[in-house]
């Protein structure tokens, strides 16, 4: 049977698109095995997909503490979450070295991807956000924010390539990567510096107009659009409708998956609602309720169905995860992004360039500064051509199907050559 291995860690926003891919590939007759953390086993198994554990729930929580989400913390998420998954993923893919198998992997140096490379198995690189793709011509934010305009382009490109190597060396010498590097040495795959991608194909789960591709991006990178996976919830829809019937269309404030520290977002968000005299709906698991107590304008929900709720709202304030960003574009509402780390600053920068919203770094997220910005966005949003234009383009997307078409085509090509 045709077999696909999908390796993915991260938060729910990383898992859900790949579950969608797995379901579609299985519908097409592929056998699909999912390599992920035990934390995500219920949703993967519920989708009817084979689950292979590469980490414990304890490791997930260790790598996703409030401290791990601090912008200056480069250690905890990798050391406690990603690094321990290397060996079990490597060994699983190694065990399939003589079978007809294609590996789909998120994470540049994951165990699944390294094993595929070592044992000459074909693999496809899955990219969920544009900041992952290195470019010396158009570097992602926040790097692009600090590049002086007076430096000639050819010098900056040289410095960016040099900085890439320097970051790799720092990673190789960092204490939090010691165990990871030791495992790789023991398994006979020491960590190399790679300036060129070696995947059979790169699939970007974002549209070309959002990716704004640079001329030094890989030629075999295909952008298919936003996957827009959504968890429908009839109970949350009813609760949401009851809220807006009572108070009117709100501003949504959400911390995103994986973020536990919501104090600043909720406290300042409450002040913003009070200053603008508009209702606010604060979303973030079961945390943060205490910061809203006593407010007649602010309500809290543990979960909302974005695809259903966002078109009925005035605007959204969020951290800039690619899934929330895409749903806000589809809904045609303005967004203010408060980026923390990972892909969030770059997503915020692209939203600003497209005229779909703006961003504020966390230390400047104060009601006195932000409330007028949101008020202005809401007023302009009612007649914004950019919001309407890109919302329509996203609604026409079929990213999961298009991605699976590419994957199936590559597998058929392999069957005619390597697997013949």
mmCIF file of C-alpha atoms in Angstrom:
data_model
loop_
_atom_site.group_PDB
_atom_site.id
_atom_site.type_symbol
_atom_site.label_atom_id
_atom_site.label_comp_id
_atom_site.label_asym_id
_atom_site.label_seq_id
_atom_site.Cartn_x
_atom_site.Cartn_y
_atom_site.Cartn_z
ATOM 1 C CA UNK A 1 0.000 0.000 0.000
ATOM 2 C CA UNK A 2 1.117 3.568 -0.676
ATOM 3 C CA UNK A 3 2.365 4.944 2.652
ATOM 4 C CA UNK A 4 2.721 8.545 3.815
ATOM 5 C CA UNK A 5 4.489 9.535 7.038
ATOM 6 C CA UNK A 6 3.499 12.920 8.480
ATOM 7 C CA UNK A 7 5.740 14.400 11.176
ATOM 8 C CA UNK A 8 4.520 17.483 13.022
ATOM 9 C CA UNK A 9 4.960 19.052 16.443
ATOM 10 C CA UNK A 10 4.038 22.560 17.594
ATOM 11 C CA UNK A 11 0.656 23.724 18.834
ATOM 12 C CA UNK A 12 -2.851 23.097 17.572
ATOM 13 C CA UNK A 13 -2.336 25.588 14.758
ATOM 14 C CA UNK A 14 0.452 23.378 13.391
ATOM 15 C CA UNK A 15 -1.343 20.068 13.895
ATOM 16 C CA UNK A 16 -4.739 20.891 12.394
ATOM 17 C CA UNK A 17 -3.612 21.616 8.796
ATOM 18 C CA UNK A 18 -1.640 18.388 8.705
ATOM 19 C CA UNK A 19 -4.588 16.417 10.064
ATOM 20 C CA UNK A 20 -6.565 17.869 7.155
ATOM 21 C CA UNK A 21 -3.859 16.719 4.751
ATOM 22 C CA UNK A 22 -3.826 13.260 6.348
ATOM 23 C CA UNK A 23 -7.598 12.869 6.025
ATOM 24 C CA UNK A 24 -7.538 13.865 2.352
ATOM 25 C CA UNK A 25 -4.605 11.567 1.527
ATOM 26 C CA UNK A 26 -6.287 8.670 3.287
ATOM 27 C CA UNK A 27 -9.451 9.347 1.261
ATOM 28 C CA UNK A 28 -7.303 9.000 -1.861
ATOM 29 C CA UNK A 29 -6.129 5.545 -0.851
ATOM 30 C CA UNK A 30 -2.903 6.271 1.015
ATOM 31 C CA UNK A 31 -1.944 4.684 4.313
ATOM 32 C CA UNK A 32 -1.110 7.608 6.616
ATOM 33 C CA UNK A 33 0.918 7.420 9.840
ATOM 34 C CA UNK A 34 1.116 10.516 12.044
ATOM 35 C CA UNK A 35 4.255 11.100 14.131
ATOM 36 C CA UNK A 36 3.449 13.567 16.891
ATOM 37 C CA UNK A 37 3.257 14.208 20.614
ATOM 38 C CA UNK A 38 0.815 12.282 22.829
ATOM 39 C CA UNK A 39 -0.913 15.593 23.604
ATOM 40 C CA UNK A 40 -2.410 15.517 20.098
ATOM 41 C CA UNK A 41 -3.240 11.804 19.991
ATOM 42 C CA UNK A 42 -7.002 12.254 20.647
ATOM 43 C CA UNK A 43 -7.574 14.601 17.704
ATOM 44 C CA UNK A 44 -5.382 12.530 15.350
ATOM 45 C CA UNK A 45 -7.049 9.236 16.276
ATOM 46 C CA UNK A 46 -10.494 10.865 16.091
ATOM 47 C CA UNK A 47 -9.690 11.752 12.474
ATOM 48 C CA UNK A 48 -9.166 8.047 11.733
ATOM 49 C CA UNK A 49 -5.399 8.345 11.292
ATOM 50 C CA UNK A 50 -2.686 6.051 12.625
ATOM 51 C CA UNK A 51 -0.838 7.686 15.515
ATOM 52 C CA UNK A 52 2.823 7.075 16.400
ATOM 53 C CA UNK A 53 4.084 8.691 19.605
ATOM 54 C CA UNK A 54 7.318 10.680 19.512
ATOM 55 C CA UNK A 55 6.845 12.479 22.829
ATOM 56 C CA UNK A 56 4.895 12.670 26.069
ATOM 57 C CA UNK A 57 2.249 15.099 27.281
ATOM 58 C CA UNK A 58 4.713 16.143 29.987
ATOM 59 C CA UNK A 59 7.227 17.141 27.305
ATOM 60 C CA UNK A 60 4.562 19.165 25.514
ATOM 61 C CA UNK A 61 3.736 21.122 28.662
ATOM 62 C CA UNK A 62 7.413 21.652 29.518
ATOM 63 C CA UNK A 63 7.991 23.157 26.103
ATOM 64 C CA UNK A 64 4.915 25.387 26.185
ATOM 65 C CA UNK A 65 5.073 27.116 29.564
ATOM 66 C CA UNK A 66 4.548 30.902 29.836
ATOM 67 C CA UNK A 67 8.344 31.172 30.201
ATOM 68 C CA UNK A 68 8.881 29.221 26.960
ATOM 69 C CA UNK A 69 6.711 31.777 25.135
ATOM 70 C CA UNK A 70 8.796 34.740 26.288
ATOM 71 C CA UNK A 71 10.413 36.375 23.280
ATOM 72 C CA UNK A 72 13.961 36.002 24.622
ATOM 73 C CA UNK A 73 13.556 32.316 25.493
ATOM 74 C CA UNK A 74 15.174 30.201 22.761
ATOM 75 C CA UNK A 75 15.743 27.134 24.902
ATOM 76 C CA UNK A 76 12.725 25.583 26.604
ATOM 77 C CA UNK A 77 10.514 24.827 23.604
ATOM 78 C CA UNK A 78 13.377 23.150 21.774
ATOM 79 C CA UNK A 79 15.086 21.391 24.671
ATOM 80 C CA UNK A 80 11.996 19.967 26.358
ATOM 81 C CA UNK A 81 9.670 19.456 23.408
ATOM 82 C CA UNK A 82 11.302 19.233 19.986
ATOM 83 C CA UNK A 83 14.661 17.678 20.849
ATOM 84 C CA UNK A 84 13.278 14.609 22.704
ATOM 85 C CA UNK A 85 11.181 13.757 19.641
ATOM 86 C CA UNK A 86 14.225 13.382 17.410
ATOM 87 C CA UNK A 87 15.243 9.810 18.206
ATOM 88 C CA UNK A 88 11.799 8.131 18.205
ATOM 89 C CA UNK A 89 10.919 9.847 14.907
ATOM 90 C CA UNK A 90 14.295 8.913 13.428
ATOM 91 C CA UNK A 91 13.948 5.261 14.437
ATOM 92 C CA UNK A 92 10.409 4.958 13.113
ATOM 93 C CA UNK A 93 11.330 6.300 9.680
ATOM 94 C CA UNK A 94 14.491 4.162 9.689
ATOM 95 C CA UNK A 95 12.325 1.062 10.218
ATOM 96 C CA UNK A 96 10.554 1.831 6.921
ATOM 97 C CA UNK A 97 13.716 2.331 4.873
ATOM 98 C CA UNK A 98 12.914 -0.562 2.521
ATOM 99 C CA UNK A 99 9.242 0.296 1.963
ATOM 100 C CA UNK A 100 7.387 2.514 -0.473
ATOM 101 C CA UNK A 101 7.085 5.553 1.704
ATOM 102 C CA UNK A 102 7.017 9.332 1.357
ATOM 103 C CA UNK A 103 7.782 11.550 4.349
ATOM 104 C CA UNK A 104 6.042 14.892 4.935
ATOM 105 C CA UNK A 105 7.771 16.875 7.654
ATOM 106 C CA UNK A 106 7.550 20.173 9.466
ATOM 107 C CA UNK A 107 10.832 21.153 11.086
ATOM 108 C CA UNK A 108 14.091 21.510 9.238
ATOM 109 C CA UNK A 109 16.157 19.081 11.300
ATOM 110 C CA UNK A 110 13.508 16.777 12.764
ATOM 111 C CA UNK A 111 14.249 13.104 13.277
ATOM 112 C CA UNK A 112 11.832 12.106 10.513
ATOM 113 C CA UNK A 113 13.431 14.393 7.970
ATOM 114 C CA UNK A 114 17.000 13.482 8.921
ATOM 115 C CA UNK A 115 16.219 9.754 8.729
ATOM 116 C CA UNK A 116 14.629 10.205 5.313
ATOM 117 C CA UNK A 117 17.749 11.965 4.101
ATOM 118 C CA UNK A 118 20.133 9.404 5.637
ATOM 119 C CA UNK A 119 18.296 6.352 4.298
ATOM 120 C CA UNK A 120 17.533 7.867 0.912
ATOM 121 C CA UNK A 121 13.793 8.138 1.355
ATOM 122 C CA UNK A 122 11.919 10.881 -0.502
ATOM 123 C CA UNK A 123 10.555 13.689 1.643
ATOM 124 C CA UNK A 124 8.500 16.815 1.179
ATOM 125 C CA UNK A 125 9.011 19.912 3.286
ATOM 126 C CA UNK A 126 5.807 21.433 4.688
ATOM 127 C CA UNK A 127 6.010 25.154 5.474
ATOM 128 C CA UNK A 128 3.180 26.811 7.377
ATOM 129 C CA UNK A 129 4.444 30.401 7.335
ATOM 130 C CA UNK A 130 6.741 32.427 5.031
ATOM 131 C CA UNK A 131 9.272 33.395 7.722
ATOM 132 C CA UNK A 132 10.644 29.834 7.663
ATOM 133 C CA UNK A 133 12.081 30.348 4.174
ATOM 134 C CA UNK A 134 15.486 32.024 4.277
ATOM 135 C CA UNK A 135 16.069 34.966 1.974
ATOM 136 C CA UNK A 136 19.026 37.309 1.746
ATOM 137 C CA UNK A 137 17.020 39.564 -0.574
ATOM 138 C CA UNK A 138 13.793 39.894 1.425
ATOM 139 C CA UNK A 139 14.431 38.787 5.015
ATOM 140 C CA UNK A 140 11.381 38.315 7.231
ATOM 141 C CA UNK A 141 10.466 40.500 10.182
ATOM 142 C CA UNK A 142 11.740 41.234 12.758
ATOM 143 C CA UNK A 143 15.093 41.113 10.905
ATOM 144 C CA UNK A 144 13.781 43.432 8.192
ATOM 145 C CA UNK A 145 12.730 45.981 10.825
ATOM 146 C CA UNK A 146 16.295 46.613 11.974
ATOM 147 C CA UNK A 147 18.114 46.760 8.615
ATOM 148 C CA UNK A 148 19.447 50.308 8.029
ATOM 149 C CA UNK A 149 18.280 51.702 4.700
ATOM 150 C CA UNK A 150 21.680 53.247 3.967
ATOM 151 C CA UNK A 151 23.498 49.898 3.679
ATOM 152 C CA UNK A 152 23.867 48.790 0.017
ATOM 153 C CA UNK A 153 21.873 45.711 -0.887
ATOM 154 C CA UNK A 154 24.808 43.520 -1.883
ATOM 155 C CA UNK A 155 26.525 44.196 1.455
ATOM 156 C CA UNK A 156 23.355 43.422 3.395
ATOM 157 C CA UNK A 157 22.892 40.148 1.524
ATOM 158 C CA UNK A 158 26.456 39.154 2.402
ATOM 159 C CA UNK A 159 25.868 40.040 6.050
ATOM 160 C CA UNK A 160 22.573 38.130 6.198
ATOM 161 C CA UNK A 161 24.168 34.972 4.792
ATOM 162 C CA UNK A 162 27.036 35.358 7.230
ATOM 163 C CA UNK A 163 24.608 35.898 10.105
ATOM 164 C CA UNK A 164 22.789 32.695 9.131
ATOM 165 C CA UNK A 165 26.015 30.744 9.603
ATOM 166 C CA UNK A 166 26.745 32.545 12.868
ATOM 167 C CA UNK A 167 23.284 31.635 14.219
ATOM 168 C CA UNK A 168 23.924 28.014 13.273
ATOM 169 C CA UNK A 169 27.220 28.030 15.169
ATOM 170 C CA UNK A 170 25.557 29.560 18.230
ATOM 171 C CA UNK A 171 22.904 26.859 18.072
ATOM 172 C CA UNK A 172 25.598 24.183 17.906
ATOM 173 C CA UNK A 173 27.340 25.600 20.969
ATOM 174 C CA UNK A 174 24.233 26.329 23.047
ATOM 175 C CA UNK A 175 23.768 24.308 26.263
ATOM 176 C CA UNK A 176 20.099 23.615 25.496
ATOM 177 C CA UNK A 177 21.036 21.786 22.260
ATOM 178 C CA UNK A 178 23.725 19.559 23.824
ATOM 179 C CA UNK A 179 21.517 16.490 24.328
ATOM 180 C CA UNK A 180 20.045 16.858 20.827
ATOM 181 C CA UNK A 181 23.478 17.065 19.246
ATOM 182 C CA UNK A 182 24.700 14.075 21.263
ATOM 183 C CA UNK A 183 21.777 11.960 20.052
ATOM 184 C CA UNK A 184 22.510 12.882 16.459
ATOM 185 C CA UNK A 185 26.173 11.945 16.853
ATOM 186 C CA UNK A 186 25.219 8.582 18.366
ATOM 187 C CA UNK A 187 22.808 7.876 15.511
ATOM 188 C CA UNK A 188 25.452 8.711 12.924
ATOM 189 C CA UNK A 189 23.897 11.925 11.621
ATOM 190 C CA UNK A 190 25.816 14.901 13.043
ATOM 191 C CA UNK A 191 24.252 18.307 12.557
ATOM 192 C CA UNK A 192 25.541 19.969 9.344
ATOM 193 C CA UNK A 193 25.121 23.512 8.079
ATOM 194 C CA UNK A 194 22.961 23.512 4.949
ATOM 195 C CA UNK A 195 22.734 26.538 2.717
ATOM 196 C CA UNK A 196 20.452 24.811 0.200
ATOM 197 C CA UNK A 197 17.254 22.874 0.734
ATOM 198 C CA UNK A 198 17.294 19.204 -0.265
ATOM 199 C CA UNK A 199 13.596 18.305 -0.168
ATOM 200 C CA UNK A 200 11.874 16.769 -3.155
ATOM 201 C CA UNK A 201 9.312 19.540 -2.930
ATOM 202 C CA UNK A 202 8.412 22.410 -0.593
ATOM 203 C CA UNK A 203 4.728 23.093 0.007
ATOM 204 C CA UNK A 204 3.873 26.473 1.496
ATOM 205 C CA UNK A 205 0.494 26.661 3.218
ATOM 206 C CA UNK A 206 -0.033 30.312 2.366
ATOM 207 C CA UNK A 207 -0.944 32.135 -0.853
ATOM 208 C CA UNK A 208 1.681 33.720 -3.059
ATOM 209 C CA UNK A 209 0.346 37.223 -2.430
ATOM 210 C CA UNK A 210 0.876 36.719 1.300
ATOM 211 C CA UNK A 211 4.230 34.989 0.929
ATOM 212 C CA UNK A 212 5.592 37.749 -1.305
ATOM 213 C CA UNK A 213 8.276 35.330 -2.624
ATOM 214 C CA UNK A 214 11.863 36.497 -2.881
ATOM 215 C CA UNK A 215 13.974 35.639 -5.911
ATOM 216 C CA UNK A 216 16.272 33.419 -3.821
ATOM 217 C CA UNK A 217 13.450 31.211 -2.499
ATOM 218 C CA UNK A 218 13.666 27.546 -3.632
ATOM 219 C CA UNK A 219 12.346 27.062 -7.139
ATOM 220 C CA UNK A 220 10.477 23.942 -6.075
ATOM 221 C CA UNK A 221 8.447 25.821 -3.456
ATOM 222 C CA UNK A 222 4.754 25.687 -4.313
ATOM 223 C CA UNK A 223 2.362 27.971 -2.419
ATOM 224 C CA UNK A 224 -1.142 26.519 -2.167
ATOM 225 C CA UNK A 225 -2.983 28.973 0.092
ATOM 226 C CA UNK A 226 -4.197 28.940 3.690
ATOM 227 C CA UNK A 227 -5.587 25.573 4.855
ATOM 228 C CA UNK A 228 -8.280 27.196 7.051
ATOM 229 C CA UNK A 229 -9.071 24.196 9.246
ATOM 230 C CA UNK A 230 -11.877 24.971 11.665
ATOM 231 C CA UNK A 231 -13.393 23.179 14.674
ATOM 232 C CA UNK A 232 -17.129 23.783 14.497
ATOM 233 C CA UNK A 233 -18.861 24.001 17.862
ATOM 234 C CA UNK A 234 -22.628 24.402 18.062
ATOM 235 C CA UNK A 235 -22.521 25.238 21.764
ATOM 236 C CA UNK A 236 -19.925 28.011 21.309
ATOM 237 C CA UNK A 237 -21.882 29.376 18.346
ATOM 238 C CA UNK A 238 -25.034 29.620 20.445
ATOM 239 C CA UNK A 239 -23.166 31.275 23.302
ATOM 240 C CA UNK A 240 -21.499 33.711 20.899
ATOM 241 C CA UNK A 241 -24.788 34.658 19.221
ATOM 242 C CA UNK A 242 -26.378 35.259 22.619
ATOM 243 C CA UNK A 243 -23.555 37.631 23.525
ATOM 244 C CA UNK A 244 -23.746 39.735 20.377
ATOM 245 C CA UNK A 245 -27.537 39.827 20.510
ATOM 246 C CA UNK A 246 -27.207 41.337 23.971
ATOM 247 C CA UNK A 247 -24.295 43.726 23.414
ATOM 248 C CA UNK A 248 -23.699 44.029 19.668
ATOM 249 C CA UNK A 249 -20.704 43.181 17.485
ATOM 250 C CA UNK A 250 -17.530 42.930 19.609
ATOM 251 C CA UNK A 251 -13.801 43.249 19.240
ATOM 252 C CA UNK A 252 -12.214 39.828 19.714
ATOM 253 C CA UNK A 253 -9.112 39.534 21.905
ATOM 254 C CA UNK A 254 -7.405 36.143 21.758
ATOM 255 C CA UNK A 255 -4.125 34.819 23.117
ATOM 256 C CA UNK A 256 -3.841 31.970 20.624
ATOM 257 C CA UNK A 257 -2.993 28.323 21.239
ATOM 258 C CA UNK A 258 0.028 27.652 23.409
ATOM 259 C CA UNK A 259 0.074 31.084 25.084
ATOM 260 C CA UNK A 260 -0.753 30.955 28.782
ATOM 261 C CA UNK A 261 0.221 34.447 29.957
ATOM 262 C CA UNK A 262 -2.723 36.668 29.026
ATOM 263 C CA UNK A 263 -2.580 39.270 31.794
ATOM 264 C CA UNK A 264 -1.335 42.227 29.741
ATOM 265 C CA UNK A 265 -3.540 41.392 26.760
ATOM 266 C CA UNK A 266 -6.688 41.092 28.869
ATOM 267 C CA UNK A 267 -6.025 44.044 31.197
ATOM 268 C CA UNK A 268 -5.214 46.486 28.399
ATOM 269 C CA UNK A 269 -7.917 44.997 26.177
ATOM 270 C CA UNK A 270 -10.512 45.747 28.821
ATOM 271 C CA UNK A 271 -9.327 49.367 28.992
ATOM 272 C CA UNK A 272 -9.508 49.584 25.186
ATOM 273 C CA UNK A 273 -13.140 48.460 25.179
ATOM 274 C CA UNK A 274 -14.023 50.903 27.921
ATOM 275 C CA UNK A 275 -12.290 53.758 26.115
ATOM 276 C CA UNK A 276 -13.997 52.994 22.785
ATOM 277 C CA UNK A 277 -17.256 51.990 24.457
ATOM 278 C CA UNK A 278 -17.549 48.826 22.380
ATOM 279 C CA UNK A 279 -18.012 45.263 23.643
ATOM 280 C CA UNK A 280 -15.025 42.958 23.876
ATOM 281 C CA UNK A 281 -14.969 39.164 23.752
ATOM 282 C CA UNK A 282 -11.854 37.639 25.281
ATOM 283 C CA UNK A 283 -10.911 34.113 24.206
ATOM 284 C CA UNK A 284 -8.242 31.982 25.850
ATOM 285 C CA UNK A 285 -9.019 28.625 27.370
ATOM 286 C CA UNK A 286 -10.119 28.856 30.978
ATOM 287 C CA UNK A 287 -7.649 31.569 31.929
ATOM 288 C CA UNK A 288 -7.925 35.321 32.191
ATOM 289 C CA UNK A 289 -11.493 35.583 33.481
ATOM 290 C CA UNK A 290 -10.378 37.328 36.672
ATOM 291 C CA UNK A 291 -9.067 40.321 34.699
ATOM 292 C CA UNK A 292 -12.533 41.024 33.286
ATOM 293 C CA UNK A 293 -14.617 40.808 36.439
ATOM 294 C CA UNK A 294 -16.901 43.782 37.012
ATOM 295 C CA UNK A 295 -16.907 44.960 33.392
ATOM 296 C CA UNK A 296 -20.275 45.422 31.711
ATOM 297 C CA UNK A 297 -18.616 45.471 28.268
ATOM 298 C CA UNK A 298 -16.281 42.484 28.447
ATOM 299 C CA UNK A 299 -17.098 38.778 28.261
ATOM 300 C CA UNK A 300 -14.971 35.642 28.218
ATOM 301 C CA UNK A 301 -15.259 32.381 26.302
ATOM 302 C CA UNK A 302 -12.904 29.429 26.406
ATOM 303 C CA UNK A 303 -13.313 28.771 22.673
ATOM 304 C CA UNK A 304 -15.016 30.315 19.675
ATOM 305 C CA UNK A 305 -15.504 28.993 16.197
ATOM 306 C CA UNK A 306 -13.520 31.596 14.234
ATOM 307 C CA UNK A 307 -14.965 30.730 10.844
ATOM 308 C CA UNK A 308 -18.462 31.353 12.219
ATOM 309 C CA UNK A 309 -17.757 34.183 14.650
ATOM 310 C CA UNK A 310 -15.213 36.479 12.995
ATOM 311 C CA UNK A 311 -17.474 37.728 10.164
ATOM 312 C CA UNK A 312 -19.825 39.021 12.883
ATOM 313 C CA UNK A 313 -17.155 41.016 14.728
ATOM 314 C CA UNK A 314 -15.661 44.494 14.373
ATOM 315 C CA UNK A 315 -11.977 43.558 14.551
ATOM 316 C CA UNK A 316 -9.602 41.077 16.157
ATOM 317 C CA UNK A 317 -6.555 41.576 18.386
ATOM 318 C CA UNK A 318 -4.278 38.548 18.475
ATOM 319 C CA UNK A 319 -0.662 37.388 18.616
ATOM 320 C CA UNK A 320 -0.291 36.758 14.893
ATOM 321 C CA UNK A 321 -0.376 32.983 14.536
ATOM 322 C CA UNK A 322 -0.831 32.031 10.894
ATOM 323 C CA UNK A 323 -4.165 30.245 11.475
ATOM 324 C CA UNK A 324 -5.852 33.182 13.212
ATOM 325 C CA UNK A 325 -4.330 35.597 10.710
ATOM 326 C CA UNK A 326 -5.792 33.619 7.809
ATOM 327 C CA UNK A 327 -9.247 33.350 9.370
ATOM 328 C CA UNK A 328 -9.317 37.117 9.970
ATOM 329 C CA UNK A 329 -8.403 37.772 6.330
ATOM 330 C CA UNK A 330 -11.167 35.419 5.190
ATOM 331 C CA UNK A 331 -13.676 37.180 7.466
ATOM 332 C CA UNK A 332 -12.757 40.551 5.950
ATOM 333 C CA UNK A 333 -12.148 42.230 9.314
ATOM 334 C CA UNK A 334 -9.209 44.423 10.361
ATOM 335 C CA UNK A 335 -6.673 42.914 12.722
ATOM 336 C CA UNK A 336 -4.216 44.322 15.209
ATOM 337 C CA UNK A 337 -1.373 41.913 15.927
ATOM 338 C CA UNK A 338 0.631 41.854 19.139
ATOM 339 C CA UNK A 339 3.467 39.535 18.056
ATOM 340 C CA UNK A 340 5.551 37.569 20.535
ATOM 341 C CA UNK A 341 7.919 35.274 18.587
ATOM 342 C CA UNK A 342 8.279 32.574 15.914
ATOM 343 C CA UNK A 343 6.312 33.507 12.760
ATOM 344 C CA UNK A 344 4.214 36.178 14.481
ATOM 345 C CA UNK A 345 6.312 39.320 13.792
ATOM 346 C CA UNK A 346 6.599 38.419 10.116
ATOM 347 C CA UNK A 347 2.885 37.678 9.764
ATOM 348 C CA UNK A 348 2.191 41.042 11.402
ATOM 349 C CA UNK A 349 4.499 42.798 8.954
ATOM 350 C CA UNK A 350 2.794 41.200 5.951
ATOM 351 C CA UNK A 351 -0.667 42.135 7.223
ATOM 352 C CA UNK A 352 0.491 45.741 7.554
ATOM 353 C CA UNK A 353 1.998 45.777 4.035
ATOM 354 C CA UNK A 354 -1.216 44.370 2.554
ATOM 355 C CA UNK A 355 -3.314 47.067 4.241
ATOM 356 C CA UNK A 356 -5.268 44.540 6.319
ATOM 357 C CA UNK A 357 -4.332 45.837 9.759
ATOM 358 C CA UNK A 358 -1.389 46.855 11.861
ATOM 359 C CA UNK A 359 0.774 45.648 14.743
ATOM 360 C CA UNK A 360 2.088 46.773 18.114
ATOM 361 C CA UNK A 361 4.990 45.138 19.961
ATOM 362 C CA UNK A 362 3.914 43.840 23.398
ATOM 363 C CA UNK A 363 5.758 46.447 25.471
ATOM 364 C CA UNK A 364 3.825 49.210 23.636
ATOM 365 C CA UNK A 365 0.467 47.496 23.886
ATOM 366 C CA UNK A 366 -1.157 50.132 26.078
ATOM 367 C CA UNK A 367 -4.769 51.246 25.853
ATOM 368 C CA UNK A 368 -3.846 54.926 25.468
ATOM 369 C CA UNK A 369 -1.919 54.152 22.277
ATOM 370 C CA UNK A 370 -3.833 51.173 20.922
ATOM 371 C CA UNK A 371 -7.466 52.244 21.389
ATOM 372 C CA UNK A 372 -7.258 55.068 18.797
ATOM 373 C CA UNK A 373 -5.555 52.686 16.358
ATOM 374 C CA UNK A 374 -8.324 50.113 16.702
ATOM 375 C CA UNK A 375 -11.025 52.761 16.457
ATOM 376 C CA UNK A 376 -9.467 54.038 13.244
ATOM 377 C CA UNK A 377 -9.181 50.499 11.816
ATOM 378 C CA UNK A 378 -12.845 49.798 12.520
ATOM 379 C CA UNK A 379 -13.955 53.013 10.820
ATOM 380 C CA UNK A 380 -11.812 52.452 7.724
ATOM 381 C CA UNK A 381 -12.596 48.740 7.637
ATOM 382 C CA UNK A 382 -16.201 49.356 6.671
ATOM 383 C CA UNK A 383 -15.133 50.645 3.242
ATOM 384 C CA UNK A 384 -11.741 48.946 2.835
ATOM 385 C CA UNK A 385 -11.207 47.553 -0.671
ATOM 386 C CA UNK A 386 -8.164 45.595 0.513
ATOM 387 C CA UNK A 387 -10.146 43.729 3.185
ATOM 388 C CA UNK A 388 -12.867 42.804 0.687
ATOM 389 C CA UNK A 389 -10.407 41.854 -2.064
ATOM 390 C CA UNK A 390 -8.251 39.479 -0.024
ATOM 391 C CA UNK A 391 -11.240 38.005 1.813
ATOM 392 C CA UNK A 392 -12.671 36.938 -1.529
ATOM 393 C CA UNK A 393 -9.360 35.423 -2.631
ATOM 394 C CA UNK A 394 -9.050 33.387 0.560
ATOM 395 C CA UNK A 395 -12.644 32.138 0.320
ATOM 396 C CA UNK A 396 -11.881 30.662 -3.099
ATOM 397 C CA UNK A 397 -8.837 28.746 -1.774
ATOM 398 C CA UNK A 398 -8.675 24.941 -1.772
ATOM 399 C CA UNK A 399 -5.275 24.589 -0.121
ATOM 400 C CA UNK A 400 -5.660 21.079 1.334
ATOM 401 C CA UNK A 401 -6.845 19.611 -1.977
ATOM 402 C CA UNK A 402 -4.183 21.461 -3.964
ATOM 403 C CA UNK A 403 -1.445 20.314 -1.570
ATOM 404 C CA UNK A 404 -2.601 16.712 -1.801
ATOM 405 C CA UNK A 405 -2.654 16.957 -5.597
ATOM 406 C CA UNK A 406 1.035 17.916 -5.467
ATOM 407 C CA UNK A 407 1.855 15.140 -2.985
ATOM 408 C CA UNK A 408 0.008 12.506 -5.013
ATOM 409 C CA UNK A 409 1.715 13.657 -8.201
ATOM 410 C CA UNK A 410 5.135 13.336 -6.572
ATOM 411 C CA UNK A 411 4.305 9.857 -5.267
ATOM 412 C CA UNK A 412 3.170 8.714 -8.716
ATOM 413 C CA UNK A 413 6.389 10.083 -10.191
ATOM 414 C CA UNK A 414 8.390 8.132 -7.597
ATOM 415 C CA UNK A 415 6.500 4.945 -8.395
ATOM 416 C CA UNK A 416 7.481 5.331 -12.020
ATOM 417 C CA UNK A 417 11.165 5.768 -11.136
ATOM 418 C CA UNK A 418 12.545 4.971 -7.671
ATOM 419 C CA UNK A 419 9.778 2.538 -6.648
ATOM 420 C CA UNK A 420 9.416 0.847 -10.012
#
